[in-house]
Amino acid sequence: GGTGGHLFPGIALATGLQQKVADCMVMFIGTRRQLDRQTLAGYRFQRASISCTGLKGMGIGSRLRSLATLPGAVLEAREIIKDFGPDLVFGVGGYVTGPVLLAAKLQSVPTCIHEQNSVPGLANRLISRFVDKVFVSIPGEYSFPAQKIVVAGNPVREEIIAAAQEKERGDKDRLTVL
């Protein structure tokens, strides 16, 4: 959707891993969109991008063009994964998730996804059949394979937790609206 909604839980997970696991290397594979670059700036992550576009909410011509780019996107992701050599590929949704996780699965790299919403997005619904685990934020009924589901909550970035703690220590009479 271009809001970064899928990126922020991924950032929270990645920074948490870097704090807990010595020498943890993280790579984000995304698009060449400015939002992706700006959102990830300032973090100690490697970055790569693949060429693909979304399917949902597009006209038939755009959908066909998008479908035509998928094999190339999987090949691009395959090369990135081969070069990086990850122990795990973790998808957080969005149209980049499918080609990247499919490429990882084809190389026998363990895979999982995280669904932040109560109604799963198209990419996570489609790729859930192929991944090893599906982490969800909210308990509920999902179309994911039941044996793969783990209710894990939503990863939250450290700066959000710090802001909440600051509010708890701060002015109790001040109204804050989000």
PDB file of C-alpha atoms in Angstrom:
ATOM      1  CA  GLY A   1       0.000   0.000   0.000  1.00  0.00           C
ATOM      2  CA  GLY A   2       2.999   2.319   0.127  1.00  0.00           C
ATOM      3  CA  THR A   3       2.558   3.227   3.813  1.00  0.00           C
ATOM      4  CA  GLY A   4       5.416   1.204   5.302  1.00  0.00           C
ATOM      5  CA  GLY A   5       2.920  -0.785   7.361  1.00  0.00           C
ATOM      6  CA  HIS A   6       4.646  -4.045   6.494  1.00  0.00           C
ATOM      7  CA  LEU A   7       8.138  -2.628   6.933  1.00  0.00           C
ATOM      8  CA  PHE A   8       7.869  -1.393  10.523  1.00  0.00           C
ATOM      9  CA  PRO A   9       7.194  -4.786  12.169  1.00  0.00           C
ATOM     10  CA  GLY A  10      10.064  -6.182  10.086  1.00  0.00           C
ATOM     11  CA  ILE A  11      12.343  -3.437  11.366  1.00  0.00           C
ATOM     12  CA  ALA A  12      11.274  -4.189  14.948  1.00  0.00           C
ATOM     13  CA  LEU A  13      12.044  -7.876  14.504  1.00  0.00           C
ATOM     14  CA  ALA A  14      15.362  -7.235  12.766  1.00  0.00           C
ATOM     15  CA  THR A  15      16.664  -4.745  15.346  1.00  0.00           C
ATOM     16  CA  GLY A  16      15.563  -7.082  18.144  1.00  0.00           C
ATOM     17  CA  LEU A  17      17.510  -9.936  16.561  1.00  0.00           C
ATOM     18  CA  GLN A  18      20.569  -7.739  16.136  1.00  0.00           C
ATOM     19  CA  GLN A  19      20.432  -6.877  19.848  1.00  0.00           C
ATOM     20  CA  LYS A  20      20.021 -10.482  20.982  1.00  0.00           C
ATOM     21  CA  VAL A  21      22.140 -12.464  18.496  1.00  0.00           C
ATOM     22  CA  ALA A  22      25.832 -11.666  18.218  1.00  0.00           C
ATOM     23  CA  ASP A  23      26.985 -10.945  14.659  1.00  0.00           C
ATOM     24  CA  CYS A  24      23.427 -11.108  13.319  1.00  0.00           C
ATOM     25  CA  MET A  25      23.357  -9.854   9.758  1.00  0.00           C
ATOM     26  CA  VAL A  26      20.060  -8.650   8.322  1.00  0.00           C
ATOM     27  CA  MET A  27      19.157  -7.898   4.736  1.00  0.00           C
ATOM     28  CA  PHE A  28      15.909  -6.295   3.644  1.00  0.00           C
ATOM     29  CA  ILE A  29      14.792  -7.103   0.122  1.00  0.00           C
ATOM     30  CA  GLY A  30      12.256  -4.606  -1.100  1.00  0.00           C
ATOM     31  CA  THR A  31      11.486  -2.346  -3.992  1.00  0.00           C
ATOM     32  CA  ARG A  32      13.270   0.681  -5.339  1.00  0.00           C
ATOM     33  CA  ARG A  33      10.546   2.952  -3.945  1.00  0.00           C
ATOM     34  CA  GLN A  34      11.652   6.013  -2.043  1.00  0.00           C
ATOM     35  CA  LEU A  35       9.550   4.934   0.958  1.00  0.00           C
ATOM     36  CA  ASP A  36      11.578   1.732   1.340  1.00  0.00           C
ATOM     37  CA  ARG A  37      14.892   3.593   1.104  1.00  0.00           C
ATOM     38  CA  GLN A  38      13.870   6.348   3.535  1.00  0.00           C
ATOM     39  CA  THR A  39      12.313   4.000   6.065  1.00  0.00           C
ATOM     40  CA  LEU A  40      15.378   1.746   6.207  1.00  0.00           C
ATOM     41  CA  ALA A  41      17.935   4.581   6.278  1.00  0.00           C
ATOM     42  CA  GLY A  42      19.847   4.768   9.531  1.00  0.00           C
ATOM     43  CA  TYR A  43      19.520   1.070  10.391  1.00  0.00           C
ATOM     44  CA  ARG A  44      22.374  -1.430  10.232  1.00  0.00           C
ATOM     45  CA  PHE A  45      20.753  -3.559   7.539  1.00  0.00           C
ATOM     46  CA  GLN A  46      21.982  -4.562   4.166  1.00  0.00           C
ATOM     47  CA  ARG A  47      19.469  -3.755   1.446  1.00  0.00           C
ATOM     48  CA  ALA A  48      18.633  -5.159  -1.942  1.00  0.00           C
ATOM     49  CA  SER A  49      15.746  -4.702  -4.305  1.00  0.00           C
ATOM     50  CA  ILE A  50      13.916  -6.685  -6.931  1.00  0.00           C
ATOM     51  CA  SER A  51      11.710  -5.570  -9.790  1.00  0.00           C
ATOM     52  CA  CYS A  52       8.067  -6.426  -9.220  1.00  0.00           C
ATOM     53  CA  THR A  53       4.748  -4.698  -8.795  1.00  0.00           C
ATOM     54  CA  GLY A  54       1.482  -5.419  -7.024  1.00  0.00           C
ATOM     55  CA  LEU A  55      -1.523  -7.258  -8.387  1.00  0.00           C
ATOM     56  CA  LYS A  56      -4.339  -6.103  -6.161  1.00  0.00           C
ATOM     57  CA  GLY A  57      -6.362  -3.062  -7.134  1.00  0.00           C
ATOM     58  CA  MET A  58      -4.925  -2.902 -10.646  1.00  0.00           C
ATOM     59  CA  GLY A  59      -6.572  -3.025 -14.021  1.00  0.00           C
ATOM     60  CA  ILE A  60      -6.272  -6.140 -16.164  1.00  0.00           C
ATOM     61  CA  GLY A  61      -3.375  -4.731 -18.212  1.00  0.00           C
ATOM     62  CA  SER A  62      -1.365  -3.864 -15.105  1.00  0.00           C
ATOM     63  CA  ARG A  63      -2.107  -7.263 -13.586  1.00  0.00           C
ATOM     64  CA  LEU A  64      -0.882  -9.048 -16.681  1.00  0.00           C
ATOM     65  CA  ARG A  65       2.311  -6.957 -16.739  1.00  0.00           C
ATOM     66  CA  SER A  66       2.808  -7.656 -13.035  1.00  0.00           C
ATOM     67  CA  LEU A  67       2.329 -11.400 -13.519  1.00  0.00           C
ATOM     68  CA  ALA A  68       4.825 -11.307 -16.394  1.00  0.00           C
ATOM     69  CA  THR A  69       7.498  -9.816 -14.090  1.00  0.00           C
ATOM     70  CA  LEU A  70       7.138 -12.494 -11.380  1.00  0.00           C
ATOM     71  CA  PRO A  71       9.514 -15.108 -12.872  1.00  0.00           C
ATOM     72  CA  GLY A  72      12.214 -12.457 -13.238  1.00  0.00           C
ATOM     73  CA  ALA A  73      11.596 -11.247  -9.676  1.00  0.00           C
ATOM     74  CA  VAL A  74      12.015 -14.802  -8.360  1.00  0.00           C
ATOM     75  CA  LEU A  75      15.302 -15.132 -10.288  1.00  0.00           C
ATOM     76  CA  GLU A  76      16.529 -11.771  -8.940  1.00  0.00           C
ATOM     77  CA  ALA A  77      15.615 -12.821  -5.393  1.00  0.00           C
ATOM     78  CA  ARG A  78      17.303 -16.197  -5.898  1.00  0.00           C
ATOM     79  CA  GLU A  79      20.615 -14.521  -6.760  1.00  0.00           C
ATOM     80  CA  ILE A  80      20.388 -12.137  -3.797  1.00  0.00           C
ATOM     81  CA  ILE A  81      19.611 -14.998  -1.400  1.00  0.00           C
ATOM     82  CA  LYS A  82      22.373 -17.168  -2.859  1.00  0.00           C
ATOM     83  CA  ASP A  83      24.919 -14.353  -2.386  1.00  0.00           C
ATOM     84  CA  PHE A  84      23.751 -13.409   1.115  1.00  0.00           C
ATOM     85  CA  GLY A  85      23.389 -16.977   2.417  1.00  0.00           C
ATOM     86  CA  PRO A  86      20.678 -16.474   5.062  1.00  0.00           C
ATOM     87  CA  ASP A  87      19.746 -18.982   7.765  1.00  0.00           C
ATOM     88  CA  LEU A  88      16.134 -17.787   7.577  1.00  0.00           C
ATOM     89  CA  VAL A  89      14.003 -15.706   5.225  1.00  0.00           C
ATOM     90  CA  PHE A  90      11.200 -13.875   7.022  1.00  0.00           C
ATOM     91  CA  GLY A  91       8.456 -12.141   5.042  1.00  0.00           C
ATOM     92  CA  VAL A  92       6.253  -9.381   6.413  1.00  0.00           C
ATOM     93  CA  GLY A  93       3.779  -9.067   3.551  1.00  0.00           C
ATOM     94  CA  GLY A  94       3.463  -6.890   0.516  1.00  0.00           C
ATOM     95  CA  TYR A  95       3.995  -7.938  -3.071  1.00  0.00           C
ATOM     96  CA  VAL A  96       7.770  -8.411  -2.709  1.00  0.00           C
ATOM     97  CA  THR A  97       7.151 -11.181  -0.172  1.00  0.00           C
ATOM     98  CA  GLY A  98       5.992 -13.770  -2.693  1.00  0.00           C
ATOM     99  CA  PRO A  99       8.971 -13.834  -5.073  1.00  0.00           C
ATOM    100  CA  VAL A 100      11.509 -13.600  -2.233  1.00  0.00           C
ATOM    101  CA  LEU A 101      10.010 -16.405  -0.159  1.00  0.00           C
ATOM    102  CA  LEU A 102       9.463 -18.602  -3.186  1.00  0.00           C
ATOM    103  CA  ALA A 103      13.120 -18.133  -4.166  1.00  0.00           C
ATOM    104  CA  ALA A 104      14.196 -19.011  -0.611  1.00  0.00           C
ATOM    105  CA  LYS A 105      11.994 -22.105  -0.538  1.00  0.00           C
ATOM    106  CA  LEU A 106      13.428 -23.275  -3.873  1.00  0.00           C
ATOM    107  CA  GLN A 107      16.890 -23.056  -2.257  1.00  0.00           C
ATOM    108  CA  SER A 108      15.774 -24.969   0.876  1.00  0.00           C
ATOM    109  CA  VAL A 109      16.200 -21.949   3.147  1.00  0.00           C
ATOM    110  CA  PRO A 110      13.743 -22.004   6.094  1.00  0.00           C
ATOM    111  CA  THR A 111      10.932 -19.499   5.605  1.00  0.00           C
ATOM    112  CA  CYS A 112       8.193 -17.841   7.598  1.00  0.00           C
ATOM    113  CA  ILE A 113       5.837 -14.902   7.345  1.00  0.00           C
ATOM    114  CA  HIS A 114       4.234 -12.490   9.768  1.00  0.00           C
ATOM    115  CA  GLU A 115       0.712 -11.197   9.253  1.00  0.00           C
ATOM    116  CA  GLN A 116       0.035  -7.972  11.134  1.00  0.00           C
ATOM    117  CA  ASN A 117      -3.616  -7.610  10.177  1.00  0.00           C
ATOM    118  CA  SER A 118      -6.790  -9.427  11.163  1.00  0.00           C
ATOM    119  CA  VAL A 119      -7.556  -9.851   7.453  1.00  0.00           C
ATOM    120  CA  PRO A 120      -4.473 -11.282   5.714  1.00  0.00           C
ATOM    121  CA  GLY A 121      -3.135  -9.608   2.612  1.00  0.00           C
ATOM    122  CA  LEU A 122      -3.007 -11.317  -0.769  1.00  0.00           C
ATOM    123  CA  ALA A 123       0.750 -12.003  -0.733  1.00  0.00           C
ATOM    124  CA  ASN A 124       0.679 -13.693   2.664  1.00  0.00           C
ATOM    125  CA  ARG A 125      -2.445 -15.697   1.798  1.00  0.00           C
ATOM    126  CA  LEU A 126      -0.801 -17.047  -1.347  1.00  0.00           C
ATOM    127  CA  ILE A 127       2.663 -17.752   0.061  1.00  0.00           C
ATOM    128  CA  SER A 128       1.406 -19.267   3.354  1.00  0.00           C
ATOM    129  CA  ARG A 129       1.087 -22.671   1.670  1.00  0.00           C
ATOM    130  CA  PHE A 130       4.833 -22.778   1.009  1.00  0.00           C
ATOM    131  CA  VAL A 131       6.408 -21.320   4.158  1.00  0.00           C
ATOM    132  CA  ASP A 132       7.431 -23.247   7.276  1.00  0.00           C
ATOM    133  CA  LYS A 133       5.672 -21.014   9.856  1.00  0.00           C
ATOM    134  CA  VAL A 134       3.032 -18.282   9.817  1.00  0.00           C
ATOM    135  CA  PHE A 135       3.217 -15.798  12.687  1.00  0.00           C
ATOM    136  CA  VAL A 136       0.081 -13.755  13.349  1.00  0.00           C
ATOM    137  CA  SER A 137      -0.461 -10.703  15.544  1.00  0.00           C
ATOM    138  CA  ILE A 138      -4.066 -11.318  16.445  1.00  0.00           C
ATOM    139  CA  PRO A 139      -5.688 -14.600  17.500  1.00  0.00           C
ATOM    140  CA  GLY A 140      -8.492 -15.541  15.142  1.00  0.00           C
ATOM    141  CA  GLU A 141      -9.675 -17.615  12.238  1.00  0.00           C
ATOM    142  CA  TYR A 142      -7.304 -17.488   9.279  1.00  0.00           C
ATOM    143  CA  SER A 143      -7.148 -19.144   5.895  1.00  0.00           C
ATOM    144  CA  PHE A 144      -3.552 -20.151   6.668  1.00  0.00           C
ATOM    145  CA  PRO A 145      -2.686 -23.830   7.261  1.00  0.00           C
ATOM    146  CA  ALA A 146      -3.598 -24.272  10.961  1.00  0.00           C
ATOM    147  CA  GLN A 147      -0.532 -26.375  11.838  1.00  0.00           C
ATOM    148  CA  LYS A 148       1.757 -23.531  10.729  1.00  0.00           C
ATOM    149  CA  ILE A 149       0.149 -20.710  12.750  1.00  0.00           C
ATOM    150  CA  VAL A 150       1.908 -19.187  15.773  1.00  0.00           C
ATOM    151  CA  VAL A 151       0.198 -16.306  17.620  1.00  0.00           C
ATOM    152  CA  ALA A 152       3.124 -14.011  18.352  1.00  0.00           C
ATOM    153  CA  GLY A 153       1.723 -10.491  18.617  1.00  0.00           C
ATOM    154  CA  ASN A 154       2.996  -7.553  16.622  1.00  0.00           C
ATOM    155  CA  PRO A 155       6.689  -6.631  16.810  1.00  0.00           C
ATOM    156  CA  VAL A 156       7.046  -3.042  18.018  1.00  0.00           C
ATOM    157  CA  ARG A 157      10.043  -0.800  17.376  1.00  0.00           C
ATOM    158  CA  GLU A 158      12.081   0.314  20.372  1.00  0.00           C
ATOM    159  CA  GLU A 159      11.378   3.997  19.736  1.00  0.00           C
ATOM    160  CA  ILE A 160       7.628   3.341  20.019  1.00  0.00           C
ATOM    161  CA  ILE A 161       8.081   1.535  23.341  1.00  0.00           C
ATOM    162  CA  ALA A 162      10.287   4.393  24.576  1.00  0.00           C
ATOM    163  CA  ALA A 163       7.664   6.962  23.565  1.00  0.00           C
ATOM    164  CA  ALA A 164       4.963   5.029  25.433  1.00  0.00           C
ATOM    165  CA  GLN A 165       7.143   4.830  28.558  1.00  0.00           C
ATOM    166  CA  GLU A 166       7.873   8.560  28.311  1.00  0.00           C
ATOM    167  CA  LYS A 167       4.140   9.279  28.202  1.00  0.00           C
ATOM    168  CA  GLU A 168       3.628   7.103  31.307  1.00  0.00           C
ATOM    169  CA  ARG A 169       6.250   9.157  33.180  1.00  0.00           C
ATOM    170  CA  GLY A 170       5.106  12.471  31.718  1.00  0.00           C
ATOM    171  CA  ASP A 171       2.180  14.804  32.175  1.00  0.00           C
ATOM    172  CA  LYS A 172      -0.848  12.645  33.006  1.00  0.00           C
ATOM    173  CA  ASP A 173      -3.257  15.516  32.328  1.00  0.00           C
ATOM    174  CA  ARG A 174      -2.073  16.182  28.796  1.00  0.00           C
ATOM    175  CA  LEU A 175      -4.305  14.719  26.098  1.00  0.00           C
ATOM    176  CA  THR A 176      -2.496  12.753  23.401  1.00  0.00           C
ATOM    177  CA  VAL A 177      -4.316  11.606  20.299  1.00  0.00           C
ATOM    178  CA  LEU A 178      -2.935   9.136  17.769  1.00  0.00           C
TER     179      LEU A 178
END
